[in-house]
XYZ file of C-alpha atoms in Angstrom:
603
model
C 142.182 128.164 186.041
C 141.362 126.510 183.055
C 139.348 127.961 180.314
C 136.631 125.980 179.182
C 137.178 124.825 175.630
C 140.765 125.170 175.768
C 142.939 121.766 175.883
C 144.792 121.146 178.888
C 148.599 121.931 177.835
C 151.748 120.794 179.401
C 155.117 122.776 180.394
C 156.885 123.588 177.247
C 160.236 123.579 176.452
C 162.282 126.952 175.276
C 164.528 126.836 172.008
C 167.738 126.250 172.442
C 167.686 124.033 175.861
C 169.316 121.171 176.584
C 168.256 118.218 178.622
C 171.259 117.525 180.355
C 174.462 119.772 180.712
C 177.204 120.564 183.405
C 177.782 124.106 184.512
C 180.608 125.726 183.017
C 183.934 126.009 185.244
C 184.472 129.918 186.464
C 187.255 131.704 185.058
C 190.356 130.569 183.895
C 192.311 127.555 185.305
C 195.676 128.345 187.707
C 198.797 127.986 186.397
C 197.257 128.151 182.481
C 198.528 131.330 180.575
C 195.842 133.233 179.171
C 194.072 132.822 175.757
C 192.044 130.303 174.117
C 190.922 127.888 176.669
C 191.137 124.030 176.244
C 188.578 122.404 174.511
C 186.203 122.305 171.438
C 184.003 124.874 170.043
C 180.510 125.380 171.157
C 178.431 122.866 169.033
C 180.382 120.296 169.006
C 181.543 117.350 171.684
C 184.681 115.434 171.826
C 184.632 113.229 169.190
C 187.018 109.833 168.876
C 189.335 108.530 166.013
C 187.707 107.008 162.938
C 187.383 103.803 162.633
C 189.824 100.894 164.058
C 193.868 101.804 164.695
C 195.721 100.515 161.667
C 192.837 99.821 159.560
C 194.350 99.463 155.945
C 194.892 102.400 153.864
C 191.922 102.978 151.476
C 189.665 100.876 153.187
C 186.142 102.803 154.368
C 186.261 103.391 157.957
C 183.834 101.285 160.263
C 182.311 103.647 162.493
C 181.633 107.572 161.633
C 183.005 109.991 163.865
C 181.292 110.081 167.097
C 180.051 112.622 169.819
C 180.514 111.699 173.531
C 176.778 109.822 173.839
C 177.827 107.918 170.071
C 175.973 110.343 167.876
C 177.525 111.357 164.843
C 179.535 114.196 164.503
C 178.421 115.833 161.868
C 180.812 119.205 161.624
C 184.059 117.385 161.943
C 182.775 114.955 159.455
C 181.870 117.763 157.116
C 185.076 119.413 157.505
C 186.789 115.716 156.364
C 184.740 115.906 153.422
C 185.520 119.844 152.591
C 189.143 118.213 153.068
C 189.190 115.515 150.456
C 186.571 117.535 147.558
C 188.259 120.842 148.447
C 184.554 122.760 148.507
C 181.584 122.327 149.709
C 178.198 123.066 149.937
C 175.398 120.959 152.265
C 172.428 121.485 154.699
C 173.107 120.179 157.906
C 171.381 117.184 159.054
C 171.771 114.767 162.261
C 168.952 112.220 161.575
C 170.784 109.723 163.762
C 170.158 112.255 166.733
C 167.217 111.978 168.709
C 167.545 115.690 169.812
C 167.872 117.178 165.977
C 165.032 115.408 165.006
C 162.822 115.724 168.043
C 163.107 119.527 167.445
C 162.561 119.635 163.664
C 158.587 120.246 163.810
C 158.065 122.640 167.036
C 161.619 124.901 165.915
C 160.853 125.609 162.629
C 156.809 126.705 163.018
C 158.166 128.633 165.834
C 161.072 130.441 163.815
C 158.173 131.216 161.527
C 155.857 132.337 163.868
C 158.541 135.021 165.262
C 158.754 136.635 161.535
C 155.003 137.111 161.713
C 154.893 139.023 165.255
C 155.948 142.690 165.671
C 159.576 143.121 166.645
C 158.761 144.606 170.308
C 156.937 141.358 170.844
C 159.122 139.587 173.533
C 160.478 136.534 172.596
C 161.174 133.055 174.276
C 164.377 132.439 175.795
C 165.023 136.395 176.041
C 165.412 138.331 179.280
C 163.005 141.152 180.058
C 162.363 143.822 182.990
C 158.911 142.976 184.516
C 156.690 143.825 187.451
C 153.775 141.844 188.713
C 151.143 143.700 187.872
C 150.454 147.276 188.359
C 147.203 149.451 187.829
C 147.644 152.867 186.037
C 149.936 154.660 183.512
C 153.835 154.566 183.447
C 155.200 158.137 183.677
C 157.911 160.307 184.414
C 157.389 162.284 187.871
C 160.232 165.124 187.353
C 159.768 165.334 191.470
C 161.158 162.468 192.149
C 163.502 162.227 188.811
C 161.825 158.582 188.375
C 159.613 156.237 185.994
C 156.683 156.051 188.728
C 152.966 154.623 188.470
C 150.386 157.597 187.530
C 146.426 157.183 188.773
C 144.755 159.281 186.442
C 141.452 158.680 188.092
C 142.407 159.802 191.729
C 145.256 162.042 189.867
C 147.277 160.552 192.400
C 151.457 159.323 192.001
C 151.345 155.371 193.613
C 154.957 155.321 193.492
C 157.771 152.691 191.458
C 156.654 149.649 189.897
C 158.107 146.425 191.751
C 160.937 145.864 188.830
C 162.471 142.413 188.416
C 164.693 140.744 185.785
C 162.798 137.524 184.258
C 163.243 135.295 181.556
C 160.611 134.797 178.744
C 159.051 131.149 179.167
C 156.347 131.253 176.968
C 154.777 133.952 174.918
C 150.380 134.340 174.970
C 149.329 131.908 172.592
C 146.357 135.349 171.872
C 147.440 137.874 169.185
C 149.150 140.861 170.692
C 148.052 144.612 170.124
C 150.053 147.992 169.674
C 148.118 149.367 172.435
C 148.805 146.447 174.498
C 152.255 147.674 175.394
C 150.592 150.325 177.534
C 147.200 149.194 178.193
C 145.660 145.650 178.335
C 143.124 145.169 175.124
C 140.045 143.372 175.259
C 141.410 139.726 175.458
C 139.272 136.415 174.591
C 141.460 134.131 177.155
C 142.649 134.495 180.948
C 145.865 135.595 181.185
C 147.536 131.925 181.575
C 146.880 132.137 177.751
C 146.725 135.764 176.966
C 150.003 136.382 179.085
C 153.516 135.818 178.499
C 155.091 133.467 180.984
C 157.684 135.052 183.024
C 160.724 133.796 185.318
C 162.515 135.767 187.718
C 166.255 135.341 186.988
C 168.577 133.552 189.251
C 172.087 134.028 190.202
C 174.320 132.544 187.156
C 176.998 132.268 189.941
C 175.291 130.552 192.212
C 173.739 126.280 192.804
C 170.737 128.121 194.114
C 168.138 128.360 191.234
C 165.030 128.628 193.696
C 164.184 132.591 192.051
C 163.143 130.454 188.856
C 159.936 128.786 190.635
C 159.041 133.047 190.890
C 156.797 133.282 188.208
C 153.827 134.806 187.036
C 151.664 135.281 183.845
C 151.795 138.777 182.868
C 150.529 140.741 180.321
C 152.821 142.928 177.721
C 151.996 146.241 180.062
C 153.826 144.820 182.601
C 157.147 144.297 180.566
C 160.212 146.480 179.200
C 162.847 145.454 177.043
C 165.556 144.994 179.682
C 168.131 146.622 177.035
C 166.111 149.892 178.490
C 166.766 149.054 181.840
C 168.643 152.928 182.670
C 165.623 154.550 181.323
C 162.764 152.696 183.638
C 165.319 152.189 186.465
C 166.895 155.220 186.759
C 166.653 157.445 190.090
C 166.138 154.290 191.990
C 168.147 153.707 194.464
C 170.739 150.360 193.811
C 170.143 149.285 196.986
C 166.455 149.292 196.842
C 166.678 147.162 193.339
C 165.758 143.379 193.303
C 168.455 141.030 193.399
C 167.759 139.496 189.803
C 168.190 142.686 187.493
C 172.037 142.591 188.380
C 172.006 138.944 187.696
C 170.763 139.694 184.503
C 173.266 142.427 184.232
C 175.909 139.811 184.472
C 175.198 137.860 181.172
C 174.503 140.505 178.742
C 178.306 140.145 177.768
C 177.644 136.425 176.569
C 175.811 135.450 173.134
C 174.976 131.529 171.510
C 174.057 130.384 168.208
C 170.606 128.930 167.200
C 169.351 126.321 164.463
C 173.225 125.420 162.650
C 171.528 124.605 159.004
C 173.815 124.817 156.585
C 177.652 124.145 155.747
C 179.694 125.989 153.187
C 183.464 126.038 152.616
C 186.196 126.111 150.405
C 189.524 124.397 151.859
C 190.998 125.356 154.616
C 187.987 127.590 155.404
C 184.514 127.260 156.106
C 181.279 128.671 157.445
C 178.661 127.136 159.555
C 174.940 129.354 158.482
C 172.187 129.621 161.298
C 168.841 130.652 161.726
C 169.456 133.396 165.209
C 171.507 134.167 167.761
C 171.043 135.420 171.371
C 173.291 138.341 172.151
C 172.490 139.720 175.733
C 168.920 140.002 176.578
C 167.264 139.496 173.160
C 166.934 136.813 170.152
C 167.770 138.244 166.864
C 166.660 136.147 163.898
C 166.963 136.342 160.085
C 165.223 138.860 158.564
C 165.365 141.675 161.726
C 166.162 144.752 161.929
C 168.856 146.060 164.022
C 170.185 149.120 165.455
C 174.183 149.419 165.376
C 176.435 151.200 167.242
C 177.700 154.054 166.201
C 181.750 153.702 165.377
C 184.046 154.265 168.368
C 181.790 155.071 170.684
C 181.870 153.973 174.875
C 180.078 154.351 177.660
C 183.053 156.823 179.145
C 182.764 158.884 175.595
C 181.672 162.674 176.559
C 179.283 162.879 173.395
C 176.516 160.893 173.077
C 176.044 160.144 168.809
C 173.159 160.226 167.264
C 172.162 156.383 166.121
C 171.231 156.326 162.514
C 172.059 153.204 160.983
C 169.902 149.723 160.978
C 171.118 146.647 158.998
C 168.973 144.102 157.954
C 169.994 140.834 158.860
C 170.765 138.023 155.838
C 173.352 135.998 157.188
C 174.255 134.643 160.591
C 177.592 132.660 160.497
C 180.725 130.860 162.482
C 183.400 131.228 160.308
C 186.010 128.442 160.706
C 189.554 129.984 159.852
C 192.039 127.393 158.801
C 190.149 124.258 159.378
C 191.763 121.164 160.650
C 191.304 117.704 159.559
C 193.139 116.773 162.208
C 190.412 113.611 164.048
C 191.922 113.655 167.191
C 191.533 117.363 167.638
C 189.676 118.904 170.049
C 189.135 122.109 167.730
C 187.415 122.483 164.415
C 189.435 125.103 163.099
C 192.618 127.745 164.497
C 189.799 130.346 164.624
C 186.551 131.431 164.911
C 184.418 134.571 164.365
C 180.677 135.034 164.424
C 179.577 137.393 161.617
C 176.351 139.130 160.752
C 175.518 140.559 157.411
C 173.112 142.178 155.490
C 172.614 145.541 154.109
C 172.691 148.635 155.895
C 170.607 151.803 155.643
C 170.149 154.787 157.626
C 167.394 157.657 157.849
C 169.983 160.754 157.845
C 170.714 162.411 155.074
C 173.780 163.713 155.596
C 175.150 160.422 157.115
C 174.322 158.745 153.342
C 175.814 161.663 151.651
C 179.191 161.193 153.669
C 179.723 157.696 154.215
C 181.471 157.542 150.972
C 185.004 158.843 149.973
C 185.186 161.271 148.180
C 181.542 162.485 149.474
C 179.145 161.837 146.727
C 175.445 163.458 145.858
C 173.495 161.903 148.797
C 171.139 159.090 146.825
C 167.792 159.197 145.969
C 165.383 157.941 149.468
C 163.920 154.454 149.204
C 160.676 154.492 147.614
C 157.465 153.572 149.643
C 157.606 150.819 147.787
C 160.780 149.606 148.449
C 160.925 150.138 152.079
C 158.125 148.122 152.744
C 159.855 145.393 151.048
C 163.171 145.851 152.765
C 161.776 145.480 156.151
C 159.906 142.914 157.362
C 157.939 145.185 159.832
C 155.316 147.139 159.197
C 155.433 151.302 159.340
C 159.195 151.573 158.810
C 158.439 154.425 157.096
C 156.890 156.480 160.223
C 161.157 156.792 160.667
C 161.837 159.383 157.916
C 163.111 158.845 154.034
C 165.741 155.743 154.410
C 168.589 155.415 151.991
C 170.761 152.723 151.113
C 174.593 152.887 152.688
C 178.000 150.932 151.284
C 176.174 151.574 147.745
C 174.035 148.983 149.245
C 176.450 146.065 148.859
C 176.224 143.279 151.821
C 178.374 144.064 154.790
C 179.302 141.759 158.176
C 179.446 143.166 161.792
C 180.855 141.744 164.736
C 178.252 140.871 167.270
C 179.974 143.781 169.231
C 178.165 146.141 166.668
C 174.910 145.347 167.524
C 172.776 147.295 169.769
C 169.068 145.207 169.863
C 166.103 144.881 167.650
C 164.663 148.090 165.637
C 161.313 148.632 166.544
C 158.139 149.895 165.006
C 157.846 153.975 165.198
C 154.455 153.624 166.834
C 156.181 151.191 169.412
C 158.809 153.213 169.898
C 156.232 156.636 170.813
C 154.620 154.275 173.346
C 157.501 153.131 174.938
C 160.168 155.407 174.981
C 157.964 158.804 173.419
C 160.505 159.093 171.132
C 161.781 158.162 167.391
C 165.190 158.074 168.653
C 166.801 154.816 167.846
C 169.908 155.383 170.398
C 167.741 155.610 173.926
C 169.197 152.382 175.007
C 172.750 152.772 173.482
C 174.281 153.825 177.165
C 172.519 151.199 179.009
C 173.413 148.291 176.725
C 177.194 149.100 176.389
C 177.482 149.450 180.302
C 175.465 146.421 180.926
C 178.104 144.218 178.866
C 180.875 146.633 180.728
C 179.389 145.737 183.682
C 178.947 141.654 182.735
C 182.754 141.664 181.336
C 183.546 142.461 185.325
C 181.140 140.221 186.939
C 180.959 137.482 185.161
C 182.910 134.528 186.358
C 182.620 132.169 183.233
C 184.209 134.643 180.781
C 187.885 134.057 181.044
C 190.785 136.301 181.268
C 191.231 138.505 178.184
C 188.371 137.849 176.391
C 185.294 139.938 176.195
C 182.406 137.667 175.617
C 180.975 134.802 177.022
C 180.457 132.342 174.278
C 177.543 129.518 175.366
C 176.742 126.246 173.295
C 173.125 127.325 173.514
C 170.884 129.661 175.641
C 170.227 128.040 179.006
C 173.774 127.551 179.531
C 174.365 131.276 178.848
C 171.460 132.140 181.131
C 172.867 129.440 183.934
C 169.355 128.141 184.338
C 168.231 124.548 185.428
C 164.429 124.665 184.841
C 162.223 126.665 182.694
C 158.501 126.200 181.899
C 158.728 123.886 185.029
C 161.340 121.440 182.557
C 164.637 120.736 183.927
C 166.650 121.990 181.205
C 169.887 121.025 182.921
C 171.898 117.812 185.050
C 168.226 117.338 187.271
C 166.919 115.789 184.309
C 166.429 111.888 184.984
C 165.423 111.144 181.216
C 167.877 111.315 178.886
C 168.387 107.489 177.443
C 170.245 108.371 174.657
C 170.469 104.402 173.684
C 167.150 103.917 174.227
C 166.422 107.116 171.997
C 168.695 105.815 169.559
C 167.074 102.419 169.522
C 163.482 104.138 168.543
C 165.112 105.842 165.581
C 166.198 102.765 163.810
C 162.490 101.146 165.104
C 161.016 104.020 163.497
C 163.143 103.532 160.181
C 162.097 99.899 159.854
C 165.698 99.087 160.368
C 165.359 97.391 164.044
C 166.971 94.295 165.487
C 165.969 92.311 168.540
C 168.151 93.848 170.016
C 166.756 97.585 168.926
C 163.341 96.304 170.179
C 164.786 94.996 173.710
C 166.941 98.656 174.124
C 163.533 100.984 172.642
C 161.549 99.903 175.782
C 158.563 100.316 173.842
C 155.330 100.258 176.254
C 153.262 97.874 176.018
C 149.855 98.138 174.095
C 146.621 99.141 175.318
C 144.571 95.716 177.304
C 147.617 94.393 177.971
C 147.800 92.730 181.407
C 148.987 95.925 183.647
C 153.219 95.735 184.855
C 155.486 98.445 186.012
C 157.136 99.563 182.842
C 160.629 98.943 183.207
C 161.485 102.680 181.814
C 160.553 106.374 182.266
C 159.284 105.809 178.671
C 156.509 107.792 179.405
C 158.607 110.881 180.625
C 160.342 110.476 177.085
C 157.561 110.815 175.029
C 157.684 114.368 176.501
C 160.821 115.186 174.226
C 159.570 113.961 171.287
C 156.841 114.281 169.466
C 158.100 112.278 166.365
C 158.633 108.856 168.918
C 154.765 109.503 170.580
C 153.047 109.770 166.490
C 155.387 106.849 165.564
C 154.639 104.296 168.631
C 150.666 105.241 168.702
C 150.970 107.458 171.965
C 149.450 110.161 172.860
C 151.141 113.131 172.683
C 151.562 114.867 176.371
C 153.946 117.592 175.151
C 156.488 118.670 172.954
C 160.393 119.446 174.139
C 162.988 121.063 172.377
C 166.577 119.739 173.188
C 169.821 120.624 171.676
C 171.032 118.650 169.174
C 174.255 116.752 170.009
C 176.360 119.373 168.410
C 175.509 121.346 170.880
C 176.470 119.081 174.126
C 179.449 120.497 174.603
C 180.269 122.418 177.866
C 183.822 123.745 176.736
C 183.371 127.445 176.498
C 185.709 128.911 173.623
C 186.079 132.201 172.537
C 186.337 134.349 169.126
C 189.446 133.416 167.599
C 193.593 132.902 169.627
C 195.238 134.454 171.798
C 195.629 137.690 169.854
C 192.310 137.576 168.328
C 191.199 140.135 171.091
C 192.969 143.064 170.140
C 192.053 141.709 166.692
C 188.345 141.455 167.600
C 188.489 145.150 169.197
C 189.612 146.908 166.252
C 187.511 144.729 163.506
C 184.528 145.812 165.552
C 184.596 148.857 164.877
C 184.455 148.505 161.095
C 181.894 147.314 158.630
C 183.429 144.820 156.182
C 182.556 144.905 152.518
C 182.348 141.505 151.221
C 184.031 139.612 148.170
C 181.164 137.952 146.821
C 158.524 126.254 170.980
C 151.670 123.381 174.624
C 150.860 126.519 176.672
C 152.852 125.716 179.460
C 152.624 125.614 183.480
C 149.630 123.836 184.770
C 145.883 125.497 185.047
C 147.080 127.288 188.132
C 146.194 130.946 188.992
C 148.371 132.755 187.779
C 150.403 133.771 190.641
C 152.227 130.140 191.195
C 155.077 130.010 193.576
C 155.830 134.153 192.993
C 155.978 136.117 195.825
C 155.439 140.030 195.437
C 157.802 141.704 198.418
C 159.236 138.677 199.761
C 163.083 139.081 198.559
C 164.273 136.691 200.503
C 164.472 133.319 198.495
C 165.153 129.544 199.895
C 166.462 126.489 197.674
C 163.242 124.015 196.919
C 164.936 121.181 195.159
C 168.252 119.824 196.513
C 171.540 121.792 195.452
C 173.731 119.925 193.330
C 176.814 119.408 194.634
């Protein structure tokens, strides 16, 4: 339906996706002993020797280092550099790649836009528990030991909502509410624009992707934070529960890196800075708040701690451990380890007074002041008196440590009717337990899956209605690369010839010998600089992040390193509206399980 006054918008295009990738192999070669598997770290491709074989000593080299598609390679080039000054200190830019600078205007306004919403807002690219719609209040009915659907008008129990796992397409382009999480406010726009655009999750394992075309537009009522999944699903039955919510059990062992900005080393190591990171089910960007994981604790431990601590997040990082300058290497450095950091504070007294040895005085509470300044949301304070922990120096965490997001208080009353920040401690741990057993693409001896961005973690081909994966037919990366250098002013004939510009407007009509116009889709930048009109506005990886090697945190003892560094905190030294104007229901479903392929299965 399309709502008058509104522009008609085109499929958009989640952070993070790529427009052409290769599903990861399963598990771990035969006959390969265990450890770090072959290949290069997630955000980079192979790249090939500089310059010409026996070119003289001293003599500049003639081409730079090169990705697999010829686009620059700009992390083994930076670690050359770090090699030769010793330090260094430089944003990261790739304007020779049409992906990096297709996604400069749409990633960055919606980075900024995230900071401005309330942390239980759901958030692109992250995976959710959803129903279709459901009329009535969500309660717990102590006769049936269940989350069930309460009439309060007929006073009548209308049984379990119809729970699915779904990924987050697109969030409402409308302002969303507090009260919203539990009852639908007053909203200007239909719900294609008031809604949040959800997917049901397909198999990671499996060719068949047909459970993505299951969508719907959905309001916030209708969606949980899938880290809660125990708490909404529990006294269900397994057998009863839709196929996706165990497929989305299966990657919330894995984790990817988002927006890789900045570059800072001193010789032989380095650290690669970026704006987020997926871990699981959610997005966590700079500036959140997080819950951490109490120290030591399992899912098989008989006491359940109380959660206390939240760190807000400064600093997401790769840190490169003994770089090597090596060009013909497949690896950027002997080994890797994502860090978080920021400062951590907790609303228990007695935890501040005894986190220090010998036990000190506990310190005086953050003022009112203060707290509003140290979080980024707003009510903090509804949480208690906060004080400051590690005499509130910086610390890093493993992304082991992390639980999810740290909601509002009033959030939290809706949601869970409770303060407590642990509810979903349990369910999270087991659910990466439970992915560290199922899923395929993690290899032997390693805990996490590590993805070069999100859609490969998620093992999706299409989102928004984009193919995000091999289906798409567009990708031209010399023709891409042709526009840049058009767009510079620093074209040849043969740049023209290779851009396959369209022609102009009363023009004698031809069959253009290109899918220009499908390209214009994936960047906005090409459409304002060739005079087209802009149809819609894709956001590919860059070519750092092309790769389809999956490698994991550090060698082949970095596990049993990993396990006990997790446990310890670390003081330091120093995305138009998309889908079409349909209803809203498109190709969903509600109580037909059984799904059938609708494009052809790649073999």
């Amino acid at each position: 339906m399309h709502v008058e006054g509104m522009p008609t918008r085109g499929p958009g295009r989640p952070i993070g996706s790529s427009r052409q990738s290769t599903p990861a192999k399963s598990g771990r070669p035969p006959g390969r002993p265990p450890g770090r598997p072959p290949g290069r770290p997630p955000g980079r491709p192979p790249g090939r020797p500089l310059g010409r074989p026996g070119r003289p000593p001293g003599r500049p080299p003639l081409n730079p280092i090169v990705d697999r598609e010829g686009t620059p390679d700009v992390f083994k080039m930076a670690i050359m550099k770090l090699r030769n000054v010793g330090a260094l200190d430089e944003e990261i830019k790739e304007p020779s790649s049409m992906d990096w600078q297709a996604e400069r205007p749409g990633l960055e306004e919606h980075l900024q836009n995230i900071t401005m919403q309330p942390s239980y807002v759901p958030r692109a690219g992250e995976v959710v528990l959803w129903t279709p719609n459901f009329d009535g209040d969500l309660s717990w009915n102590p006769e049936h030991a269940c989350v069930e659907i309460f009439d309060p008008n007929t006073n009548r129990w209308l049984g379990v909502p119809e729970w699915r796992a779904g990924i987050v397409g697109q969030p409402p382009e409308e302002e969303i509410v507090l009260r919203d999480l539990v009852e639908t406010a007053s909203k200007g726009w239909g719900v294609n624009y008031s809604g949040f655009r959800v997917e049901t999750f397909p198999d990671p394992h499996s060719a068949d992707k047909s459970y993505s075309l299951q969508y719907k537009y959905v309001h916030l009522k209708c969606i949980k934070p899938f880290n809660a999944f125990e708490l909404f699903l529990q006294g269900i039955p397994r057998e009863t529960l839709h196929p996706s919510i165990e497929y989305a059990m299966t990657i919330m062992s894995s984790f990817s890196l988002l927006e890789k900005f900045h570059f800072r080393g001193r010789w032989p190591n380095a650290s690669i800075y970026c704006r987020g990171i997926f871990i699981g089910a959610e997005l966590l960007i700079l500036g959140d708040a997080i819950r951490l994981k109490p120290t030591g604790y399992t899912p098989e431990s008989a006491h359940k701690p109380v959660v206390t601590d939240v760190m807000v997040i400064d600093e997401i990082r790769l840190d490169l451990i003994q770089c090597t300058d090596d060009i013909k290497s497949d690896q950027l450095a002997e080994k890797y380890h994502v860090r978080i950091g920021g400062k951590v504070y907790t609303n228990n007294r007695q935890r501040a007074s005894t986190e220090t040895d010998p036990p000190k005085p506990p310190p005086r509470p953050l003022s009112p002041e203060k707290v509003l300044s140290t979080f980024q949301y707003i009510g903090m304070g509804g949480y208690g008196e906060w004080y400051s922990l590690y005499s509130g120096n910086m610390v890093d965490i493993s992304q082991a440590m992390v639980i999810g997001r740290c909601y509002e208080p009033d959030a939290m009353r809706l949601l869970y009717g409770s303060l407590s920040l642990g509810r979903d401690l349990r369910g999270v741990l087991s659910g990466r337990k439970y992915s560290r057993r199922t899923d395929e693409r993690i290899p032997e001896g390693q805990d996490w899956l590590w993805g070069d961005f999100r859609t490969q973690t998620l093992a999706i081909e299409s989102l928004n209605g984009e193919d995000v994966g091999h289906y798409s037919e567009v990708r031209d990366v010399k023709m891409w690369r042709a526009n840049l250098k058009v767009l510079a002013g620093k074209a040849t004939a043969a740049d023209f010839r290779d851009a396959k510009i369209p022609g102009e407007l009363g023009r004698p009509s031809h069959k253009s010998r290109s899918t220009f116009d499908q390209v214009r889709k994936t960047s906005k930048m090409v459409s304002v600089g060739l005079g087209a009109a802009i149809t819609d506005v894709s956001n590919n990886v860059s070519s750092a992040d092309e790769s389809n090697v999956q490698l994991q945190l550090g060698t082949d003892d970095e596990a049993d390193e990993e396990s006990e560094e997790e446990e310890d905190f670390t003081l330091r030294v120093e995305d138009l509206r998309g889908g079409t104007e349909e209803s809203e229901g498109g190709d969903y479903a509600p109580g037909n399980h059984e799904h059938t392929a609708k494009r052809p299965k790649h073999e």
